[in-house]
Coordinates of C-alpha atoms in Angstrom, one line a residue:
M1 CA 80.4 11.4 -36.8
K2 CA 77.5 10.5 -34.5
E3 CA 76.3 13.0 -31.9
P4 CA 77.0 12.1 -28.2
E5 CA 73.3 12.0 -27.6
D6 CA 72.8 9.3 -30.3
I7 CA 75.7 7.3 -28.8
V8 CA 74.1 7.5 -25.3
E9 CA 70.7 6.5 -26.7
K10 CA 72.2 3.5 -28.5
L11 CA 74.1 2.4 -25.4
E12 CA 70.9 2.8 -23.3
K13 CA 69.0 0.7 -25.8
Q14 CA 71.7 -2.0 -25.8
Y15 CA 71.8 -2.0 -22.0
V16 CA 68.0 -2.5 -21.8
E17 CA 68.1 -5.2 -24.4
L18 CA 71.0 -6.9 -22.5
I19 CA 69.0 -6.9 -19.3
L20 CA 65.9 -8.2 -21.0
E21 CA 67.9 -10.9 -22.8
S22 CA 69.2 -12.3 -19.4
L23 CA 65.7 -12.6 -17.8
P24 CA 64.1 -16.0 -17.6
H25 CA 60.6 -14.9 -18.5
P26 CA 59.6 -14.1 -22.1
F27 CA 60.1 -10.4 -22.7
Y28 CA 59.5 -8.5 -25.9
I29 CA 59.1 -4.9 -27.0
L30 CA 56.2 -3.8 -29.2
D31 CA 55.8 -0.9 -31.5
T32 CA 52.5 0.8 -30.3
E33 CA 51.6 1.9 -33.9
N34 CA 51.7 -1.4 -35.7
Y35 CA 51.9 -4.0 -33.0
L36 CA 55.2 -5.4 -34.4
I37 CA 57.6 -7.1 -32.1
I38 CA 60.8 -5.1 -32.4
F39 CA 62.8 -7.1 -29.8
A40 CA 62.4 -10.5 -28.2
N41 CA 64.6 -11.9 -25.5
K42 CA 65.9 -15.5 -25.5
A43 CA 63.1 -16.8 -23.4
A44 CA 60.6 -15.3 -25.8
R45 CA 62.4 -16.7 -28.9
N46 CA 62.4 -20.1 -27.3
L47 CA 58.6 -19.9 -27.5
G48 CA 58.7 -19.0 -31.1
I49 CA 58.3 -15.2 -30.6
S50 CA 60.4 -13.3 -33.0
T51 CA 60.7 -9.9 -34.6
V52 CA 59.1 -10.9 -37.8
S53 CA 55.5 -10.8 -36.7
T54 CA 52.9 -9.0 -34.6
C55 CA 52.1 -9.9 -31.1
Y56 CA 48.5 -10.9 -31.9
A57 CA 49.6 -13.2 -34.8
L58 CA 52.0 -15.1 -32.6
T59 CA 50.1 -15.4 -29.3
H60 CA 46.5 -15.4 -30.5
Q61 CA 46.9 -16.6 -34.1
R62 CA 44.8 -13.7 -35.2
E63 CA 45.0 -11.5 -38.3
T64 CA 43.8 -8.4 -36.5
P65 CA 44.6 -6.9 -33.0
C66 CA 42.7 -8.0 -30.0
D67 CA 39.4 -6.0 -29.6
G68 CA 39.4 -6.3 -25.8
E69 CA 36.0 -8.0 -25.6
E70 CA 37.3 -11.4 -24.4
H71 CA 40.4 -10.1 -22.7
L72 CA 41.8 -6.6 -22.0
C73 CA 44.5 -5.8 -24.6
P74 CA 47.5 -4.5 -22.5
L75 CA 48.8 -2.4 -25.4
I76 CA 45.5 -0.5 -25.9
E77 CA 45.3 0.0 -22.1
V78 CA 48.8 1.3 -21.8
K79 CA 48.3 3.7 -24.6
K80 CA 45.1 5.0 -23.0
T81 CA 46.3 5.3 -19.4
K82 CA 50.1 5.7 -19.9
K83 CA 50.5 3.4 -16.9
P84 CA 51.7 -0.2 -16.4
T85 CA 48.9 -2.8 -16.6
V86 CA 48.4 -6.5 -15.8
T87 CA 45.8 -8.7 -17.4
E88 CA 45.1 -12.4 -18.1
H89 CA 45.0 -13.8 -21.6
I90 CA 44.6 -17.2 -23.3
H91 CA 47.6 -17.6 -25.6
Q92 CA 48.4 -20.1 -28.2
D93 CA 51.9 -21.3 -29.1
A94 CA 53.1 -22.1 -32.7
D95 CA 51.5 -25.5 -32.4
G96 CA 48.2 -24.1 -31.4
K97 CA 48.4 -25.3 -27.8
V98 CA 46.4 -23.2 -25.4
M99 CA 47.9 -21.7 -22.2
H100 CA 46.8 -19.2 -19.7
A101 CA 49.2 -16.2 -19.4
E102 CA 49.4 -13.3 -17.0
V103 CA 50.5 -10.4 -19.3
H104 CA 52.4 -7.4 -18.0
G105 CA 52.8 -4.2 -20.1
Y106 CA 55.1 -1.3 -19.3
P107 CA 55.1 2.0 -21.4
I108 CA 58.1 3.5 -23.1
F109 CA 57.8 7.2 -23.7
N110 CA 59.5 9.6 -26.2
D111 CA 60.7 13.0 -25.2
K112 CA 57.2 14.4 -25.8
G113 CA 55.7 12.0 -23.2
E114 CA 54.0 9.9 -25.9
V115 CA 53.9 6.1 -25.6
I116 CA 55.8 4.8 -28.6
Q117 CA 56.7 1.3 -27.4
M118 CA 55.7 -1.2 -24.7
I119 CA 57.7 -3.8 -22.9
E120 CA 55.6 -6.9 -22.5
Y121 CA 56.3 -10.1 -20.6
S122 CA 54.0 -13.0 -19.8
I123 CA 54.0 -15.7 -17.1
N124 CA 52.5 -19.1 -17.9
I125 CA 49.8 -19.5 -15.2
T126 CA 48.1 -22.5 -16.8
A127 CA 49.0 -24.7 -13.8
R128 CA 47.6 -22.0 -11.4
K129 CA 44.4 -21.6 -13.4
K130 CA 43.9 -25.4 -13.4
A131 CA 44.4 -25.4 -9.6
E132 CA 42.0 -22.5 -9.2
E133 CA 39.4 -24.3 -11.3
K134 CA 39.8 -27.4 -9.3
L135 CA 39.4 -25.4 -6.1
R136 CA 36.3 -23.7 -7.5
R137 CA 34.7 -27.0 -8.4
T138 CA 35.6 -28.4 -5.0
N139 CA 34.0 -25.4 -3.3
E140 CA 30.9 -25.9 -5.5
V141 CA 30.7 -29.6 -4.3
Y142 CA 31.2 -28.5 -0.7
Q143 CA 28.3 -26.0 -1.1
C144 CA 26.1 -28.9 -2.3
F145 CA 26.6 -30.4 1.2
S146 CA 26.9 -27.1 3.1
P147 CA 25.0 -24.2 1.6
I148 CA 27.0 -21.0 1.3
E149 CA 24.1 -19.1 2.9
F150 CA 24.6 -21.2 6.0
L151 CA 28.2 -20.1 6.2
D152 CA 27.2 -16.5 5.7
F153 CA 24.8 -16.7 8.7
L154 CA 27.6 -18.1 10.8
G155 CA 29.9 -15.3 9.7
Q156 CA 32.3 -17.8 8.0
K157 CA 33.8 -17.4 4.5
S158 CA 34.9 -21.0 4.0
I159 CA 33.9 -24.5 5.0
T160 CA 37.4 -24.9 6.5
D161 CA 36.6 -22.2 9.1
V162 CA 33.7 -24.0 10.8
A163 CA 33.9 -26.0 14.0
P164 CA 31.5 -27.9 16.2
G165 CA 29.6 -25.6 18.5
Q166 CA 29.5 -22.5 16.3
H167 CA 25.9 -21.2 16.2
V168 CA 23.8 -18.1 15.7
Q169 CA 20.1 -17.3 16.5
K170 CA 18.1 -15.9 13.6
E171 CA 14.5 -15.2 12.8
M172 CA 13.7 -17.2 9.7
T173 CA 10.9 -18.9 7.9
V174 CA 11.0 -22.7 7.7
L175 CA 9.5 -24.6 4.8
F176 CA 9.0 -28.4 5.3
S177 CA 7.8 -30.5 2.4
D178 CA 7.1 -34.2 2.4
I179 CA 5.9 -36.8 -0.1
R180 CA 2.5 -38.2 1.0
S181 CA 2.3 -42.0 1.2
F182 CA 6.0 -42.3 0.3
T183 CA 6.1 -46.0 1.4
T184 CA 3.2 -46.9 -0.8
V185 CA 4.7 -45.1 -3.8
T186 CA 8.1 -46.9 -3.4
E187 CA 7.3 -50.2 -1.7
N188 CA 7.4 -52.2 -5.0
M189 CA 10.4 -50.4 -6.5
P190 CA 13.9 -51.9 -6.7
P191 CA 16.4 -49.8 -4.7
Q192 CA 17.9 -48.3 -7.8
D193 CA 14.5 -47.2 -9.1
A194 CA 13.6 -45.7 -5.7
F195 CA 16.8 -43.6 -5.7
K196 CA 16.1 -42.5 -9.3
F197 CA 12.6 -41.5 -8.3
I198 CA 13.8 -39.5 -5.2
N199 CA 16.5 -37.7 -7.1
A200 CA 14.2 -36.9 -10.0
F201 CA 11.7 -35.5 -7.5
F202 CA 14.2 -33.4 -5.7
N203 CA 15.7 -32.2 -9.0
A204 CA 12.3 -31.0 -10.1
L205 CA 11.4 -29.1 -6.9
A206 CA 14.6 -28.0 -5.2
P207 CA 15.7 -25.3 -7.7
I208 CA 12.4 -23.5 -7.0
I209 CA 13.5 -22.9 -3.4
R210 CA 16.8 -21.2 -4.6
N211 CA 14.9 -19.2 -7.2
N212 CA 12.8 -17.7 -4.3
N213 CA 15.7 -16.7 -2.2
G214 CA 15.7 -19.7 0.1
F215 CA 18.2 -22.5 0.6
I216 CA 17.9 -26.2 1.4
D217 CA 19.2 -27.2 4.8
K218 CA 18.4 -30.9 4.6
F219 CA 17.2 -33.6 2.2
F220 CA 15.4 -36.4 4.0
I221 CA 14.3 -39.6 2.4
A222 CA 11.1 -38.1 1.1
A223 CA 11.2 -34.5 2.5
I224 CA 12.9 -31.1 2.1
L225 CA 13.7 -28.7 4.9
A226 CA 14.4 -25.2 3.5
L227 CA 15.1 -21.9 5.1
F228 CA 14.2 -18.3 4.1
G229 CA 15.5 -15.1 5.5
N230 CA 13.7 -11.8 6.0
D231 CA 10.6 -12.2 3.9
P232 CA 8.1 -15.1 4.6
E233 CA 6.4 -14.3 1.3
N234 CA 9.4 -16.0 -0.4
A235 CA 8.6 -19.2 1.3
I236 CA 4.9 -19.1 0.3
D237 CA 5.8 -18.2 -3.3
A238 CA 8.2 -21.2 -3.3
A239 CA 5.5 -23.5 -1.9
I240 CA 3.0 -22.4 -4.6
A241 CA 5.5 -22.8 -7.4
M242 CA 6.5 -26.2 -6.0
Q243 CA 2.9 -27.4 -6.2
H244 CA 2.5 -26.1 -9.8
R245 CA 5.8 -27.7 -10.8
L246 CA 4.6 -31.0 -9.2
K247 CA 1.6 -31.0 -11.6
E248 CA 4.0 -30.9 -14.6
Y249 CA 6.1 -33.6 -13.0
N250 CA 3.1 -35.8 -12.4
S251 CA 2.0 -35.3 -16.0
K252 CA 5.2 -37.0 -17.2
R253 CA 4.9 -39.7 -14.6
I254 CA 1.3 -40.5 -15.7
R255 CA 2.5 -40.6 -19.4
S256 CA 5.2 -43.1 -18.3
G257 CA 2.7 -45.3 -16.6
Y258 CA 3.5 -44.3 -13.0
F259 CA 1.2 -43.0 -10.2
P260 CA 1.2 -39.3 -9.5
V261 CA 2.6 -38.1 -6.2
K262 CA 1.4 -35.5 -3.8
I263 CA 3.2 -33.3 -1.4
G264 CA 2.2 -31.3 1.7
V265 CA 4.0 -28.1 2.6
G266 CA 4.1 -26.7 6.1
I267 CA 5.5 -23.2 6.8
N268 CA 6.4 -21.5 10.1
T269 CA 8.2 -18.3 11.0
G270 CA 10.2 -17.6 14.2
L271 CA 13.5 -17.7 16.0
L272 CA 15.7 -20.7 15.5
M273 CA 19.3 -21.7 16.0
L274 CA 21.7 -22.4 13.1
G275 CA 24.9 -24.2 14.0
I276 CA 27.5 -26.9 13.6
V277 CA 27.1 -30.2 15.4
G278 CA 29.3 -33.2 15.5
E279 CA 33.0 -33.7 16.4
S280 CA 36.3 -33.1 14.7
G281 CA 36.1 -36.2 12.5
R282 CA 32.5 -35.6 11.3
M283 CA 30.5 -32.4 11.3
D284 CA 27.2 -31.3 9.9
E285 CA 25.2 -28.0 9.9
T286 CA 21.7 -28.1 11.3
V287 CA 18.8 -25.9 12.6
I288 CA 17.0 -26.5 15.8
G289 CA 14.2 -25.0 17.8
D290 CA 10.4 -25.0 18.2
T291 CA 10.1 -23.1 14.9
V292 CA 11.5 -26.0 12.9
D293 CA 9.5 -28.6 14.8
L294 CA 6.3 -26.7 14.3
A295 CA 6.8 -26.5 10.5
S296 CA 7.2 -30.2 10.4
R297 CA 4.0 -30.7 12.5
I298 CA 2.0 -28.3 10.3
E299 CA 3.1 -30.2 7.2
K300 CA 1.8 -33.5 8.7
L301 CA -1.6 -31.9 9.1
T302 CA -1.9 -31.1 5.3
N303 CA -3.0 -34.7 4.8
K304 CA -5.7 -34.5 7.4
Y305 CA -7.3 -31.4 5.8
D306 CA -6.3 -32.3 2.2
A307 CA -4.5 -29.0 2.0
S308 CA -1.5 -28.5 -0.2
I309 CA 0.0 -25.6 1.9
L310 CA -0.6 -24.8 5.5
I311 CA 1.1 -21.9 7.4
S312 CA 1.3 -20.9 11.0
Q313 CA -0.1 -17.8 12.7
N314 CA 3.4 -16.5 13.0
T315 CA 3.9 -16.7 9.3
F316 CA 0.5 -15.2 8.6
S317 CA 1.2 -12.3 11.0
S318 CA 4.6 -11.6 9.4
L319 CA 3.2 -11.2 5.8
K320 CA 3.5 -7.6 4.5
N321 CA 0.5 -8.2 2.2
P322 CA -1.6 -11.2 3.2
G323 CA -4.2 -10.1 0.6
K324 CA -1.8 -11.1 -2.1
Y325 CA -2.8 -14.8 -1.4
H326 CA -5.9 -16.8 -1.1
I327 CA -5.9 -17.7 2.6
R328 CA -8.5 -19.1 5.0
F329 CA -8.2 -20.1 8.6
T330 CA -8.1 -23.9 9.1
D331 CA -7.7 -24.9 12.7
W332 CA -5.9 -24.6 16.0
I333 CA -3.2 -27.0 16.9
K334 CA -1.9 -27.7 20.4
L335 CA 1.8 -27.8 21.1
K336 CA 3.0 -31.1 22.7
G337 CA 3.3 -30.8 26.4
R338 CA 2.0 -27.3 26.5
K339 CA -1.4 -25.6 26.7
I340 CA -0.7 -23.2 23.8
M341 CA -3.2 -23.4 20.9
L342 CA -1.7 -22.1 17.6
P343 CA -3.9 -21.1 14.7
I344 CA -3.0 -22.5 11.2
Y345 CA -4.1 -21.2 7.8
E346 CA -4.5 -22.8 4.4
V347 CA -3.0 -21.1 1.3
F348 CA -5.0 -22.4 -1.6
D349 CA -3.4 -20.4 -4.5
A350 CA -1.9 -23.6 -6.0
E351 CA -5.2 -25.5 -6.1
H352 CA -7.0 -26.2 -9.4
P353 CA -8.9 -23.1 -10.5
V354 CA -12.3 -24.8 -10.0
V355 CA -11.3 -25.9 -6.4
R356 CA -10.0 -22.4 -5.7
E357 CA -13.2 -20.7 -6.8
K358 CA -15.3 -23.0 -4.7
K359 CA -13.3 -22.2 -1.6
L360 CA -13.5 -18.5 -2.3
A361 CA -17.3 -18.8 -2.8
T362 CA -17.8 -20.5 0.5
L363 CA -15.2 -18.5 2.5
G364 CA -17.7 -16.3 4.3
I365 CA -20.0 -19.3 5.3
F366 CA -17.0 -21.3 6.3
Q367 CA -15.6 -18.6 8.6
E368 CA -19.0 -18.0 10.2
A369 CA -19.4 -21.7 10.8
I370 CA -16.1 -22.0 12.6
A371 CA -16.9 -19.0 14.8
L372 CA -20.3 -20.5 15.7
Y373 CA -18.6 -23.9 16.4
Q374 CA -15.9 -22.3 18.6
F375 CA -18.4 -20.5 20.7
E376 CA -20.5 -23.6 21.1
C377 CA -23.4 -22.7 18.8
I378 CA -23.1 -26.2 17.5
D379 CA -26.5 -26.6 15.8
K380 CA -26.1 -23.4 13.7
A381 CA -22.5 -24.4 12.9
I382 CA -23.6 -27.8 11.6
L383 CA -26.1 -26.1 9.2
L384 CA -23.4 -23.9 7.7
F385 CA -20.8 -26.6 7.4
Q386 CA -23.3 -28.7 5.6
K387 CA -24.0 -25.8 3.3
C388 CA -20.2 -25.5 2.6
I389 CA -20.1 -29.2 1.7
E390 CA -23.1 -29.0 -0.5
Q391 CA -21.4 -26.2 -2.6
D392 CA -18.0 -27.9 -2.4
P393 CA -18.2 -31.7 -1.8
Q394 CA -14.4 -31.9 -1.8
D395 CA -13.9 -29.5 1.1
Q396 CA -12.2 -31.9 3.6
T397 CA -11.7 -29.2 6.3
A398 CA -15.5 -28.6 6.4
K399 CA -16.0 -32.3 6.7
V400 CA -13.6 -32.5 9.6
Y401 CA -15.5 -29.7 11.4
L402 CA -18.8 -31.3 10.7
K403 CA -17.7 -34.6 12.2
R404 CA -16.4 -32.6 15.3
C405 CA -19.8 -30.9 15.7
E406 CA -21.6 -34.3 15.5
D407 CA -19.2 -35.8 18.0
Y408 CA -19.6 -32.8 20.3
I409 CA -23.4 -33.2 20.4
D410 CA -22.8 -36.9 21.2
G411 CA -20.7 -35.9 24.2
Y412 CA -17.3 -36.7 22.7
H413 CA -14.9 -33.7 23.0
G414 CA -11.6 -35.4 22.2
D415 CA -11.0 -33.4 19.0
S416 CA -12.6 -30.2 20.1
E417 CA -10.1 -28.7 22.5
E418 CA -10.3 -25.3 20.9
I419 CA -13.9 -25.0 22.3
I420 CA -13.2 -26.0 25.9
F421 CA -9.7 -24.4 25.9
N422 CA -9.9 -21.3 28.2
R423 CA -7.6 -18.5 26.9
T424 CA -7.0 -16.7 30.2
W425 CA -4.0 -15.8 32.2
S426 CA -2.1 -18.7 33.9
D427 CA 1.2 -18.9 35.8
E428 CA 2.7 -20.7 32.8
L429 CA 2.7 -17.3 31.0
S430 CA 4.5 -15.4 33.8
V431 CA 7.8 -13.6 32.9
N432 CA 8.6 -13.2 36.6
N433 CA 8.2 -9.4 36.4
D434 CA 5.2 -7.9 38.2
M435 CA 4.8 -4.9 35.9
I436 CA 4.7 -6.9 32.7
D437 CA 2.7 -9.8 34.2
N438 CA 0.0 -7.4 35.5
Q439 CA -0.2 -5.6 32.1
H440 CA -0.6 -9.0 30.4
K441 CA -3.4 -9.9 32.9
E442 CA -5.1 -6.6 32.0
F443 CA -4.8 -7.5 28.4
F444 CA -6.6 -10.8 28.8
Y445 CA -9.3 -9.2 30.9
R446 CA -10.0 -6.5 28.3
I447 CA -10.0 -8.8 25.3
N448 CA -12.3 -11.3 27.0
K449 CA -14.6 -8.5 27.9
L450 CA -14.7 -7.4 24.2
I451 CA -15.4 -11.0 23.2
E452 CA -18.2 -11.2 25.7
A453 CA -19.7 -7.9 24.5
V454 CA -19.7 -9.1 20.9
K455 CA -21.1 -12.5 21.9
C456 CA -23.9 -11.0 24.0
E457 CA -24.7 -8.5 21.2
K458 CA -23.9 -5.4 23.2
E459 CA -24.5 -2.0 21.6
Q460 CA -22.0 -0.9 18.9
E461 CA -20.9 2.1 20.9
E462 CA -19.8 -0.1 23.8
I463 CA -17.9 -2.4 21.5
E464 CA -16.1 0.5 19.8
K465 CA -15.2 1.9 23.3
L466 CA -13.6 -1.4 24.3
I467 CA -11.7 -1.6 21.0
K468 CA -10.4 2.0 21.4
Y469 CA -9.3 1.2 24.9
L470 CA -7.4 -1.9 23.7
E471 CA -5.8 0.1 20.9
N472 CA -4.4 2.7 23.4
Y473 CA -3.4 0.1 26.0
T474 CA -1.5 -1.9 23.4
V475 CA 0.7 1.1 22.5
E476 CA 1.3 1.9 26.2
H477 CA 2.1 -1.7 27.1
F478 CA 4.5 -2.2 24.2
K479 CA 6.3 1.0 25.1
A480 CA 6.7 0.0 28.7
E481 CA 7.8 -3.5 27.9
E482 CA 10.4 -2.3 25.4
E483 CA 11.8 0.2 27.8
F484 CA 12.2 -2.5 30.4
M485 CA 14.0 -4.8 27.9
C486 CA 16.3 -1.9 26.9
Q487 CA 17.2 -1.3 30.5
H488 CA 18.3 -4.9 30.8
K489 CA 20.1 -4.9 27.4
Y490 CA 18.0 -7.6 26.0
T491 CA 19.7 -9.0 22.9
G492 CA 16.3 -9.8 21.2
L493 CA 14.9 -6.3 21.6
L494 CA 15.0 -5.3 17.9
H495 CA 13.2 -8.5 16.9
H496 CA 10.6 -7.9 19.7
Q497 CA 10.1 -4.3 18.5
R498 CA 9.4 -5.5 14.9
I499 CA 6.8 -7.9 16.2
H500 CA 5.1 -5.2 18.3
N501 CA 5.1 -2.7 15.4
K502 CA 3.6 -5.2 13.1
F503 CA 0.8 -6.0 15.5
I504 CA 0.0 -2.3 16.0
L505 CA -0.5 -2.0 12.2
D506 CA -2.5 -5.2 12.1
F507 CA -4.7 -4.1 15.0
Y508 CA -5.7 -0.9 13.2
R509 CA -6.7 -3.1 10.2
I510 CA -8.7 -5.4 12.4
K511 CA -10.4 -2.5 14.0
Q512 CA -11.5 -1.3 10.5
E513 CA -12.7 -4.8 9.6
I514 CA -14.8 -5.1 12.7
E515 CA -16.3 -1.6 12.3
E516 CA -17.2 -2.4 8.6
K517 CA -18.8 -5.8 9.5
M518 CA -20.4 -4.9 12.8
N519 CA -23.6 -6.7 11.8
N520 CA -21.8 -10.0 11.3
R521 CA -21.1 -10.9 14.9
P522 CA -19.7 -14.5 14.2
F523 CA -17.1 -12.9 11.8
M524 CA -16.2 -10.3 14.5
L525 CA -15.8 -13.1 17.1
L526 CA -13.5 -15.2 14.9
R527 CA -11.3 -12.2 13.9
I528 CA -10.9 -11.0 17.5
Q529 CA -10.1 -14.5 18.7
L530 CA -7.6 -15.3 15.9
L531 CA -5.9 -12.0 15.4
V532 CA -6.0 -10.5 18.9
M533 CA -6.5 -13.1 21.6
D534 CA -4.6 -15.9 20.0
W535 CA -1.8 -13.5 18.9
L536 CA -1.4 -12.2 22.5
Y537 CA -1.5 -15.6 24.0
N538 CA 1.1 -17.1 21.7
H539 CA 3.3 -14.0 21.8
I540 CA 3.5 -14.1 25.6
A541 CA 4.0 -17.9 25.5
T542 CA 6.8 -17.7 23.0
E543 CA 8.5 -14.4 22.5
D544 CA 8.0 -13.0 26.0
Q545 CA 9.2 -16.3 27.5
L546 CA 12.5 -15.9 25.6
F547 CA 12.9 -12.6 27.4
A548 CA 12.1 -14.4 30.7
T549 CA 14.8 -17.0 30.0
F550 CA 17.2 -14.2 29.2
M551 CA 16.5 -12.5 32.5
R552 CA 16.9 -15.8 34.5
R553 CA 20.3 -16.4 32.9
N554 CA 21.5 -12.9 33.7
I555 CA 20.4 -13.3 37.3
K556 CA 22.4 -16.5 37.6
K557 CA 25.5 -14.7 36.3

């Protein structure tokens, strides 16, 4: 006669099997030692699962248990953790048809607490996985039109969350690249060939932007507008890599009987607005601001100077390690409708090694010639520009300056505004605060006094005294200005502080340069003009004017 405990155990087992038998999902019980199916309910048997095989033979058509490399084996996991588990598997039915399954495993213990069996059931999630894959592909396509980085900046997780008017202000670096003489390149192409050419061109260069932590905001007919976050070096690295990739692309074009193409790249760093424009039926993301416009203008100048890459003073000043690149000052450009003159620089790392070495060899002469030209020592400047061209006949920038010098002697000053442009205080620079405006006026006075001392070949001691005064005054002014901004809860304070801190570090480096090259007065003049006077003027005319606008809006409120 059976013991009562055995009868109870048998009844419990029958009761469990009765419950499992009635469930609509495929349930089966596995022996944890040999993976044999010791019970399968009706739903499982309808799928061909029976008690004559192992789970891995039926659901995976394998001769050995799952190793867990492709998918987590629920039985192994349950034995290890002694807890229920859920995982996704790709199963195969008796006909070899593949389906996605969500597999649940629940442990059954003996009286010693050991896992001896496992209840397993699976849900066919093939339809769900197909829907998820379709959604994933849809999102990928959406991201081709609206970069995920753009959504991140707007603080949105999905394209469905955006609406016209959403915007955010960010400090970013803008890269603008354009195909030179695009009309000439494509004028004889049939429309389909023109589209093939444009797409092949973009396909060759666009991935480089993503590889350097940037993203593309817009494709134009022959241009790319790309944005980079915190580090402007990423934009310069991308521009250099794009020029190198273009050489490979042109090699294939030449072998196929086509003309090579050239691109110019303009880079600028500063505040801009990212946002959504349009209406409910048609929206687009965009970036707006002087920072974007200036990058485009700088790119257009690459053709004039035959430079592959030009960057703004803002980008140059934002570089953590400008010595990493081959850079030379190129020119000043005037903003439309304003008196501001902005320095621009050429990055010539992507040039042919022979061209690069020639520009490096003439760098000192070139800089001295520009300094002489700017301070109206035209005859001496002409001699040095001629010397540059003798050593490097392809130096288009030196040729531009030589022509300006000749025009200047002939009385034509139309392209020589940087000479006659007077960098002094004007009402246009006012931030409508007497304390800050008076400190700015003092800055201009002291810098001009330093320039005059260098120009008139004053004693080294006097020049060093003026530099030391400027160094101390800079720290005092920045501190006072930042405290005033803090009192008025200026939203751009952190951005402003970063710029101030960077300039203090740069000023110390400039001070060392000047002290080391005291005997080279033209070099000193150019460095003071570019890195101190021009920086101050442009900083007041742009960054400080943003604060002035902020104050005016607060007053109106």
